[in-house]
CSV table of C-alpha atoms in Angstrom, one decimal:
chain,number,residue,atom,x,y,z
V,100,GLY,CA,38.7,-39.3,-46.2
V,101,ASN,CA,41.1,-42.0,-45.3
V,102,SER,CA,40.0,-45.1,-43.5
V,103,VAL,CA,41.3,-48.5,-42.4
V,104,THR,CA,39.2,-51.6,-41.8
V,105,GLN,CA,40.6,-54.6,-40.0
V,106,MET,CA,39.1,-57.8,-38.9
V,107,GLU,CA,37.3,-58.0,-35.6
V,108,GLY,CA,39.0,-59.8,-32.8
V,109,PRO,CA,39.8,-61.4,-30.6
V,110,VAL,CA,41.7,-64.1,-32.6
V,111,THR,CA,42.7,-67.1,-30.6
V,112,LEU,CA,45.2,-69.5,-32.0
V,113,SER,CA,47.3,-72.4,-30.8
V,114,GLU,CA,51.0,-72.1,-30.7
V,115,GLU,CA,52.6,-72.8,-34.1
V,116,ALA,CA,49.4,-72.1,-36.0
V,117,PHE,CA,49.3,-69.9,-39.1
V,118,LEU,CA,48.1,-66.3,-38.6
V,119,THR,CA,46.3,-64.0,-40.9
V,120,ILE,CA,44.8,-60.6,-39.9
V,121,ASN,CA,43.0,-58.9,-42.7
V,122,CYS,CA,43.3,-55.2,-43.4
V,123,THR,CA,41.8,-53.1,-46.2
V,124,TYR,CA,42.0,-49.4,-46.7
V,125,THR,CA,40.5,-46.4,-48.4
V,126,ALA,CA,42.8,-43.5,-49.4
V,127,THR,CA,43.5,-41.0,-52.0
V,128,GLY,CA,46.8,-41.1,-53.8
V,129,TYR,CA,49.5,-43.5,-52.8
V,130,PRO,CA,49.6,-44.1,-49.1
V,131,SER,CA,52.2,-45.8,-47.0
V,132,LEU,CA,50.9,-48.8,-45.0
V,133,PHE,CA,52.0,-50.0,-41.6
V,134,TRP,CA,51.3,-52.6,-39.0
V,135,TYR,CA,51.8,-51.7,-35.3
V,136,VAL,CA,51.8,-54.0,-32.3
V,137,GLN,CA,50.8,-53.2,-28.8
V,138,TYR,CA,51.8,-55.4,-25.9
V,139,PRO,CA,49.8,-55.2,-22.7
V,140,GLY,CA,50.5,-52.0,-20.8
V,141,GLU,CA,52.7,-50.5,-23.5
V,142,GLY,CA,52.5,-48.0,-26.3
V,143,LEU,CA,52.4,-49.0,-30.0
V,144,GLN,CA,55.5,-50.2,-31.7
V,145,LEU,CA,56.0,-50.3,-35.5
V,146,LEU,CA,56.1,-53.9,-36.6
V,147,LEU,CA,56.5,-53.4,-40.4
V,148,LYS,CA,55.8,-51.1,-43.2
V,149,ALA,CA,55.4,-50.9,-47.0
V,150,THR,CA,55.6,-47.7,-49.0
V,151,LYS,CA,54.5,-48.6,-52.5
V,152,ALA,CA,52.5,-51.1,-54.4
V,153,ASP,CA,53.8,-54.7,-54.3
V,154,ASP,CA,56.3,-54.0,-51.5
V,155,LYS,CA,56.5,-56.6,-48.8
V,156,GLY,CA,57.2,-55.5,-45.3
V,157,SER,CA,58.6,-58.1,-42.9
V,158,ASN,CA,59.9,-58.2,-39.3
V,159,LYS,CA,60.1,-60.9,-36.6
V,160,GLY,CA,58.5,-63.5,-38.9
V,161,PHE,CA,55.6,-61.3,-39.8
V,162,GLU,CA,54.9,-60.3,-43.4
V,163,ALA,CA,52.4,-58.1,-45.2
V,164,THR,CA,52.2,-57.2,-48.9
V,165,TYR,CA,50.9,-53.9,-50.2
V,166,ARG,CA,48.2,-54.8,-52.7
V,167,LYS,CA,46.9,-51.8,-54.5
V,168,GLU,CA,44.5,-53.7,-56.7
V,169,THR,CA,42.6,-55.0,-53.7
V,170,THR,CA,43.5,-52.1,-51.4
V,171,SER,CA,44.7,-54.6,-48.8
V,172,PHE,CA,47.7,-55.1,-46.5
V,173,HIS,CA,47.0,-58.4,-44.7
V,174,LEU,CA,49.3,-59.5,-41.9
V,175,GLU,CA,50.6,-63.1,-41.9
V,176,LYS,CA,52.9,-65.2,-39.8
V,177,GLY,CA,53.7,-68.8,-40.5
V,178,SER,CA,54.0,-70.1,-36.9
V,179,VAL,CA,52.8,-67.9,-34.0
V,180,GLN,CA,54.3,-68.1,-30.5
V,181,VAL,CA,52.7,-67.3,-27.1
V,182,SER,CA,54.9,-64.1,-27.0
V,183,ASP,CA,53.0,-62.8,-30.1
V,184,SER,CA,49.9,-62.3,-28.0
V,185,ALA,CA,49.2,-58.6,-28.4
V,186,VAL,CA,46.9,-56.1,-30.2
V,187,TYR,CA,47.8,-55.5,-33.9
V,188,PHE,CA,46.9,-52.2,-35.6
V,189,CYS,CA,46.8,-51.6,-39.4
V,190,ALA,CA,47.5,-48.0,-40.4
V,191,LEU,CA,48.1,-45.8,-43.3
V,192,SER,CA,49.6,-42.4,-44.0
V,193,ASP,CA,48.8,-40.6,-47.2
V,194,SER,CA,51.1,-38.3,-49.1
V,195,GLY,CA,49.6,-35.2,-47.8
V,196,GLY,CA,51.0,-32.7,-45.3
V,197,TYR,CA,51.3,-32.9,-41.5
V,198,GLN,CA,52.4,-36.5,-41.5
V,199,LYS,CA,49.1,-37.8,-40.1
V,200,VAL,CA,48.4,-41.5,-39.7
V,201,THR,CA,45.0,-43.2,-39.8
V,202,PHE,CA,44.6,-46.4,-37.6
V,203,GLY,CA,42.3,-49.3,-37.8
V,204,THR,CA,40.5,-50.4,-34.6
V,205,GLY,CA,43.0,-53.1,-33.7
V,206,THR,CA,42.8,-56.9,-33.6
V,207,LYS,CA,43.6,-58.7,-30.4
V,208,LEU,CA,45.6,-61.9,-30.8
V,209,GLN,CA,45.8,-64.5,-28.1
V,210,VAL,CA,48.1,-67.5,-28.6
V,211,ILE,CA,47.6,-70.4,-26.3
V,212,PRO,CA,50.2,-73.1,-25.6
R,224,ASP,CA,64.0,-45.4,-29.0
R,225,ALA,CA,62.6,-42.0,-29.9
R,226,GLY,CA,63.1,-40.6,-26.4
R,227,ILE,CA,59.4,-39.9,-25.7
R,228,THR,CA,58.1,-39.7,-22.1
R,229,GLN,CA,54.7,-38.9,-20.8
R,230,SER,CA,53.6,-37.7,-17.5
R,231,PRO,CA,51.8,-38.6,-15.4
R,232,ARG,CA,51.5,-42.2,-16.3
R,233,HIS,CA,48.3,-42.6,-14.3
R,234,LYS,CA,45.8,-40.1,-13.1
R,235,VAL,CA,42.4,-40.2,-11.4
R,236,THR,CA,40.4,-37.0,-11.3
R,237,GLU,CA,36.9,-35.7,-10.8
R,238,THR,CA,34.4,-34.4,-13.3
R,239,GLY,CA,34.8,-30.7,-13.9
R,240,THR,CA,38.5,-30.4,-12.9
R,241,PRO,CA,41.2,-29.3,-15.3
R,242,VAL,CA,43.8,-31.8,-16.3
R,243,THR,CA,47.1,-31.4,-18.2
R,244,LEU,CA,49.1,-34.2,-19.7
R,245,ARG,CA,52.6,-33.7,-20.8
R,246,CYS,CA,54.6,-35.2,-23.6
R,247,HIS,CA,58.3,-34.7,-23.7
R,248,GLN,CA,60.8,-35.7,-26.5
R,249,THR,CA,64.5,-35.4,-26.5
R,250,GLU,CA,65.3,-35.6,-30.2
R,251,ASN,CA,64.0,-32.3,-31.7
R,252,HIS,CA,61.3,-33.8,-33.8
R,253,ARG,CA,59.0,-31.3,-35.6
R,254,TYR,CA,55.8,-33.3,-35.6
R,255,MET,CA,54.0,-34.4,-32.4
R,256,TYR,CA,50.6,-35.9,-31.9
R,257,TRP,CA,48.1,-36.7,-29.2
R,258,TYR,CA,45.8,-39.7,-29.5
R,259,ARG,CA,43.3,-41.4,-27.3
R,260,GLN,CA,42.7,-45.1,-27.3
R,261,ASP,CA,39.3,-46.6,-26.5
R,262,PRO,CA,38.0,-50.1,-27.0
R,263,GLY,CA,36.3,-50.5,-30.4
R,264,HIS,CA,37.8,-47.3,-31.7
R,265,GLY,CA,41.5,-47.9,-32.0
R,266,LEU,CA,43.5,-44.7,-31.9
R,267,ARG,CA,41.9,-41.4,-32.7
R,268,LEU,CA,43.8,-38.2,-33.3
R,269,ILE,CA,43.0,-35.4,-30.9
R,270,HIS,CA,45.4,-32.7,-31.8
R,271,TYR,CA,48.8,-32.4,-33.6
R,272,SER,CA,51.6,-30.0,-33.9
R,273,TYR,CA,53.9,-29.2,-36.8
R,274,GLY,CA,56.2,-26.8,-34.9
R,275,VAL,CA,56.4,-24.5,-32.0
R,276,LYS,CA,53.1,-22.7,-31.6
R,277,ASP,CA,51.8,-24.5,-34.7
R,278,THR,CA,48.9,-26.8,-33.8
R,279,ASP,CA,45.7,-28.1,-35.4
R,280,LYS,CA,42.7,-30.2,-34.5
R,281,GLY,CA,42.3,-33.9,-35.2
R,282,GLU,CA,39.1,-35.9,-35.4
R,283,VAL,CA,38.1,-35.8,-31.7
R,284,SER,CA,39.3,-32.4,-30.5
R,285,ASP,CA,36.2,-31.2,-28.7
R,286,GLY,CA,36.9,-30.6,-25.0
R,287,TYR,CA,40.7,-30.6,-25.5
R,288,SER,CA,43.3,-27.9,-26.1
R,289,VAL,CA,47.0,-28.2,-26.7
R,290,SER,CA,50.1,-26.0,-26.4
R,291,ARG,CA,53.6,-26.2,-27.8
R,292,SER,CA,55.8,-23.5,-26.5
R,293,LYS,CA,59.0,-25.5,-26.9
R,294,THR,CA,60.0,-28.1,-29.5
R,295,GLU,CA,60.4,-30.8,-26.8
R,296,ASP,CA,57.1,-30.4,-25.0
R,297,PHE,CA,53.5,-30.9,-26.2
R,298,LEU,CA,50.8,-30.4,-23.6
R,299,LEU,CA,47.3,-31.7,-23.7
R,300,THR,CA,44.7,-30.0,-21.5
R,301,LEU,CA,41.2,-31.1,-20.6
R,302,GLU,CA,39.7,-27.8,-19.5
R,303,SER,CA,36.9,-29.4,-17.6
R,304,ALA,CA,37.2,-33.2,-17.5
R,305,THR,CA,34.2,-35.4,-18.2
R,306,SER,CA,33.7,-39.1,-17.7
R,307,SER,CA,33.7,-39.6,-21.5
R,308,GLN,CA,37.3,-38.5,-21.5
R,309,THR,CA,38.3,-41.5,-19.4
R,310,SER,CA,40.8,-43.1,-21.8
R,311,VAL,CA,44.4,-44.0,-22.4
R,312,TYR,CA,46.2,-41.1,-24.0
R,313,PHE,CA,49.3,-41.6,-26.2
R,314,CYS,CA,51.7,-39.1,-27.5
R,315,ALA,CA,53.6,-39.8,-30.7
R,316,ILE,CA,56.3,-38.2,-32.8
R,317,ASN,CA,57.1,-38.5,-36.5
R,318,GLU,CA,60.7,-39.5,-37.3
R,319,GLU,CA,61.1,-37.3,-40.4
R,320,ASN,CA,64.5,-38.8,-41.3
R,321,LYS,CA,62.9,-42.2,-41.8
R,322,GLY,CA,60.3,-40.7,-44.2
R,323,HIS,CA,56.9,-42.2,-44.9
R,324,ASN,CA,55.3,-40.8,-41.8
R,325,GLU,CA,56.6,-43.4,-39.4
R,326,GLN,CA,55.4,-42.6,-36.0
R,327,PHE,CA,56.8,-43.6,-32.6
R,328,PHE,CA,54.7,-43.7,-29.5
R,329,GLY,CA,55.2,-42.8,-25.8
R,330,PRO,CA,54.2,-45.2,-23.0
R,331,GLY,CA,50.7,-43.7,-22.5
R,332,THR,CA,48.8,-42.0,-19.7
R,333,ARG,CA,45.8,-43.8,-18.2
R,334,LEU,CA,43.2,-41.2,-17.2
R,335,THR,CA,40.2,-41.9,-15.2
R,336,VAL,CA,37.5,-39.3,-14.7
R,337,LEU,CA,35.1,-40.1,-11.9
């Protein structure tokens, strides 16, 4: 079955540091890949997505590239801010029916001033 | 904003009591989902629906049932709550017009079973 593996947290960074959160996946076919973000006390929000190999998703300074050869979708940001402190979830959805999404376990990011 | 609301937002109940959580959407989406979120597990799918009266089990469906008698409402019922069902429950919809299984989430319900 489908699975998503992302790096354990928490990740603590100083403001303006470079961020990488690793994500790898196992899936049949050609899945779509997503990063969601969850701020404290809120539901998940879609941060970015990529729907085919070599696509780059980007939003709010965050980027991730769909790498089929390494089955990876690592999240990066060049300069994090305190407001980026949140939990980040990598997810995939395969091309099958019922539109189901498989989530990773989440990585908590804390950015300190 | 996908127009998803959940009720109640917080609930404390006792072991053995029935509990029903409600998810309401205003935009006529076909697909709806219930997840639970627990530390170390991320989000796990409990049940999902692909239309009125069309539902199926997810990966952690034991102890839960669902009903969807109207497009806009998807109810999750814990027939006899247990402490292991203490969790945060999220409802989600799939915005089909965006394609690629893009899901949008409600604000969550924090359930505590004593």
